[in-house]
XYZ file of C-alpha atoms in Angstrom:
296
model
C -11.640 153.476 -59.629
C -8.684 154.075 -61.948
C -10.463 157.002 -63.535
C -11.026 158.553 -60.089
C -7.351 158.144 -59.124
C -6.229 159.601 -62.446
C -8.552 162.533 -62.019
C -7.255 163.207 -58.479
C -3.651 162.962 -59.674
C -4.332 165.521 -62.401
C -5.861 167.853 -59.856
C -2.794 167.570 -57.608
C -0.437 168.138 -60.541
C -2.489 171.153 -61.673
C -2.465 172.655 -58.205
C 1.275 172.102 -57.884
C 1.868 173.728 -61.280
C -0.254 176.743 -60.370
C 1.606 177.088 -57.087
C 4.926 176.887 -58.949
C 3.833 179.585 -61.407
C 2.724 181.836 -58.542
C 6.061 181.344 -56.780
C 7.978 182.110 -59.982
C 5.867 185.204 -60.641
C 6.371 186.427 -57.097
C 10.095 185.730 -57.330
C 10.293 187.537 -60.675
C 8.423 190.538 -59.281
C 10.720 190.632 -56.263
C 13.828 190.495 -58.462
C 12.443 193.224 -60.742
C 11.585 195.419 -57.762
C 15.035 194.871 -56.254
C 16.704 195.690 -59.587
C 14.560 198.784 -60.017
C 15.245 200.008 -56.479
C 18.977 199.348 -56.874
C 19.067 201.251 -60.148
C 17.142 204.165 -58.641
C 19.466 204.198 -55.633
C 22.529 204.249 -57.883
C 20.969 207.018 -59.970
C 20.342 209.018 -56.807
C 23.899 208.427 -55.647
C 25.482 209.119 -59.072
C 23.209 211.519 -60.980
C 24.530 212.248 -64.488
C 24.064 215.850 -65.573
C 25.824 216.877 -68.796
C 28.511 219.490 -68.196
C 27.916 222.898 -69.736
C 29.349 226.404 -69.808
C 27.547 229.719 -69.352
C 29.423 232.960 -69.858
C 28.630 236.507 -68.799
C 30.323 239.756 -69.772
C 31.333 241.917 -66.802
C 31.933 245.643 -67.155
C 33.423 247.984 -64.571
C 33.001 251.653 -65.446
C 33.849 252.940 -61.969
C 30.186 253.216 -60.979
C 28.222 251.712 -58.025
C 27.472 248.058 -58.689
C 30.266 247.839 -61.241
C 31.334 244.375 -62.242
C 27.851 242.885 -62.126
C 27.492 240.248 -64.870
C 25.119 240.330 -67.773
C 23.136 237.138 -68.337
C 24.623 234.804 -70.900
C 22.815 234.863 -74.235
C 23.262 231.135 -74.770
C 25.381 228.221 -73.715
C 29.121 228.654 -74.447
C 28.702 232.251 -75.663
C 27.857 235.720 -74.390
C 27.500 239.149 -75.939
C 27.138 242.648 -74.589
C 26.622 245.890 -76.453
C 28.324 248.711 -74.578
C 26.587 251.945 -75.501
C 26.995 254.172 -72.441
C 30.250 256.108 -72.237
C 31.113 258.731 -69.621
C 33.494 260.755 -71.770
C 35.970 262.982 -69.970
C 38.684 265.297 -71.240
C 41.076 267.778 -69.707
C 41.773 271.285 -70.949
C 44.279 271.255 -73.755
C 43.847 267.524 -74.464
C 42.823 266.516 -77.975
C 41.184 263.239 -76.945
C 38.158 262.351 -74.830
C 38.414 259.097 -72.883
C 36.083 256.762 -71.011
C 36.863 253.983 -68.541
C 35.592 250.643 -69.845
C 37.010 247.653 -67.979
C 35.867 244.322 -69.392
C 36.326 240.704 -68.368
C 34.415 237.407 -68.744
C 32.753 235.354 -65.988
C 32.300 231.579 -66.172
C 28.910 231.370 -64.461
C 28.418 228.744 -61.742
C 24.678 228.128 -61.925
C 22.630 226.523 -59.177
C 21.902 222.816 -59.829
C 24.070 222.955 -62.953
C 27.091 220.831 -63.775
C 29.177 223.770 -64.967
C 32.562 222.997 -66.444
C 35.938 224.698 -66.643
C 36.426 226.540 -69.923
C 38.896 228.052 -72.319
C 37.596 231.535 -73.152
C 38.194 233.991 -75.987
C 36.962 237.558 -76.448
C 36.543 239.913 -79.394
C 36.027 243.699 -79.298
C 34.075 245.124 -82.248
C 33.621 248.933 -82.380
C 30.858 250.469 -84.527
C 29.447 253.873 -85.431
C 25.645 253.797 -85.108
C 22.681 256.143 -85.406
C 19.025 256.044 -84.388
C 16.486 256.087 -87.229
C 12.682 256.090 -87.267
C 10.906 253.253 -89.072
C 7.189 252.486 -89.557
C 5.651 250.503 -86.696
C 2.872 247.906 -86.773
C 0.362 250.350 -85.209
C 0.874 252.869 -88.035
C 3.185 254.841 -85.778
C 6.972 254.996 -85.712
C 9.632 253.003 -83.921
C 13.278 253.849 -83.380
C 15.952 251.367 -84.351
C 19.733 251.469 -84.265
C 21.578 251.182 -87.563
C 25.242 251.069 -88.513
C 26.545 254.161 -90.275
C 28.149 253.774 -93.705
C 31.490 255.310 -92.821
C 32.749 255.204 -96.409
C 30.492 258.109 -97.383
C 29.744 259.972 -94.147
C 31.063 263.547 -94.067
C 30.794 265.357 -90.724
C 31.970 268.804 -91.790
C 35.154 270.765 -91.330
C 37.573 270.627 -88.438
C 38.860 273.796 -86.774
C 41.873 273.828 -89.082
C 39.617 273.588 -92.161
C 40.350 269.945 -92.914
C 37.368 267.641 -93.638
C 36.024 265.430 -90.870
C 35.003 261.921 -91.914
C 33.980 258.926 -89.854
C 36.697 256.324 -90.230
C 36.417 252.588 -90.618
C 37.763 251.026 -87.439
C 39.256 248.100 -89.315
C 40.092 244.849 -87.560
C 42.577 244.012 -84.854
C 44.359 241.793 -87.348
C 45.456 245.022 -89.088
C 47.390 246.151 -86.020
C 51.156 245.648 -85.852
C 52.387 243.141 -83.322
C 54.321 245.457 -80.992
C 54.166 244.557 -77.273
C 52.280 247.214 -75.346
C 48.877 248.188 -74.024
C 47.467 250.491 -76.719
C 45.682 249.628 -79.953
C 44.728 252.303 -82.475
C 41.796 251.280 -84.651
C 41.152 254.128 -87.016
C 40.356 257.079 -84.765
C 39.533 254.844 -81.794
C 42.166 253.982 -79.206
C 41.745 250.927 -76.996
C 43.883 250.926 -73.865
C 44.284 247.454 -72.396
C 44.971 246.547 -68.785
C 48.626 247.044 -67.912
C 49.124 243.339 -67.131
C 46.863 241.961 -69.856
C 49.622 240.021 -71.628
C 50.264 237.945 -68.487
C 46.812 236.385 -68.842
C 45.688 236.953 -72.436
C 47.050 236.182 -75.911
C 46.168 238.218 -78.986
C 45.754 235.959 -82.019
C 46.459 237.873 -85.256
C 44.932 235.053 -87.303
C 41.350 235.839 -86.240
C 41.603 239.041 -84.187
C 40.417 237.423 -80.915
C 41.991 237.597 -77.459
C 42.436 234.150 -75.871
C 42.641 233.658 -72.125
C 45.703 231.561 -71.416
C 44.395 229.349 -68.588
C 41.163 227.389 -68.061
C 38.583 229.402 -66.116
C 36.798 227.480 -63.368
C 33.020 227.860 -62.759
C 32.251 230.839 -60.548
C 35.474 232.646 -61.438
C 36.329 235.300 -64.009
C 39.189 236.130 -66.314
C 41.535 238.984 -65.520
C 40.522 242.389 -66.907
C 41.357 242.917 -70.579
C 40.058 246.310 -71.696
C 40.867 249.331 -69.521
C 39.564 252.388 -71.430
C 38.713 253.846 -74.826
C 39.375 257.270 -76.355
C 38.425 259.326 -79.422
C 39.503 262.728 -80.745
C 37.307 265.271 -78.953
C 36.594 267.187 -82.165
C 35.451 264.032 -83.951
C 33.322 262.943 -80.990
C 31.586 266.343 -80.798
C 30.874 266.385 -84.557
C 29.538 262.805 -84.470
C 27.251 263.497 -81.504
C 25.945 266.646 -83.215
C 25.019 264.486 -86.207
C 23.214 261.949 -83.971
C 25.977 259.362 -84.279
C 27.509 257.478 -81.354
C 30.078 254.821 -80.619
C 29.107 251.257 -79.748
C 31.345 248.417 -78.616
C 30.269 244.841 -79.192
C 31.933 242.543 -76.643
C 31.766 238.962 -77.928
C 32.808 235.979 -75.811
C 33.103 232.330 -76.753
C 34.219 229.202 -74.904
C 35.009 225.512 -75.143
C 35.441 222.803 -72.536
C 38.968 221.846 -71.582
C 39.083 218.456 -73.313
C 41.952 218.348 -75.788
C 39.768 217.567 -78.810
C 37.298 220.412 -78.078
C 39.637 223.053 -79.502
C 39.865 221.401 -82.916
C 36.156 220.553 -83.022
C 34.850 224.002 -82.020
C 37.521 226.562 -82.898
C 39.537 224.852 -85.595
C 42.732 222.896 -86.027
C 45.681 224.507 -84.176
C 47.741 224.869 -87.355
C 44.881 226.827 -88.963
C 43.618 228.663 -85.878
C 47.049 229.707 -84.700
C 46.291 228.640 -81.102
C 47.192 225.338 -79.417
C 47.025 223.783 -75.943
C 50.473 223.503 -74.361
C 51.807 220.635 -72.289
C 50.875 222.518 -69.089
C 47.257 222.933 -70.240
C 47.538 226.631 -71.089
C 46.844 228.147 -74.495
C 49.712 229.415 -76.628
C 50.326 230.799 -80.102
C 51.447 228.113 -82.524
C 53.933 230.609 -83.957
C 54.677 233.907 -82.240
C 54.613 236.901 -84.608
C 57.805 238.922 -84.924
C 58.309 241.083 -81.842
C 55.662 239.102 -79.940
C 57.421 235.936 -78.837
C 55.689 235.958 -75.476
C 52.204 236.309 -76.887
C 51.763 239.994 -76.050
C 50.415 242.335 -78.674
C 49.708 245.992 -79.077
C 50.039 248.868 -81.425
C-alpha cells in the first residue's frame, strides 16, 4: 500500500515538474520573441547607416547639358581628366583661350546617408601625346603618355626664337598676389571673379580649399573660369600631335573637428585650420594675402 502511494506521489511530482518546465519554456520563448520583435522594431525605426561622402566634378563649357556631374571615382574623392578644349582667338591676339568652368558637387545618393563635407580641389595641367603600343591580339593600341617637356623642341617661332614645351610647375610656385589669374609656365588659368569669397588657396600644398561645409546635393561655387595658351605654341604643339590635359582632383573629409587632422594633416603642418565659425582658414596668411585670396 505504501509502495503504491509513493509511486502515485512520484507520478504527480513528475507531471508537475514537466508542466513547470513547459511553462518556463513557453515563457522563455515568449520573452525571446518579444525581445526580438522589439529590437527589430527599434531597428526599423532607427536604422543606422554609416555616413559617407561622394564627390563629382562638374564642368560648364558653355555647351548644352553643361554642369552635368561626372560619377565619383570612389568615396571621398573624385577625378576628371579634361581633354576637350574649344580654343578661340581673335585677330591680333597672341593667346588662344577656352572656357572651362569647374566646381565640385557633394552627391546626395538615393538610400545613402550622405554627409556634409569640407572639400579641396587641385588643378594639374599636363602635355600629352598619343602613342601606339602592341596589343594582346598582335595588333596595336593607342595610349596617352606624358611628354618629357625638358627635351621637347617644337621648332622655331615666327621671330626665329626656339619653341619648347614648358614645365607648368606647381601652384606653390606662384606669388601670393590677390587676383584672378595664375600663370603656370605658358598656361594661364583665369579663376572666377568671386572665387576668393568661397575658396582659399593653400601655398603649402597647392590645393584650393572651399571655405564652408558643402551639404549633400549641393555644389561649391565655381573656381576655374577659363584657360589660355600662346596661339603659336598651341599650333606647334597640335602639329606635333601634342595636346593639353587638365587633371581636376577633388578630395573631402567629414565636418567633425578631428577629421581634418586624421585625413589631411595637422593644421600647423597643413596650413589650414577650422575656425570658430566652422569655416576653413589659413593658419597664417601669406604676405599680401591676409584674406586668403591668391593669384599671380
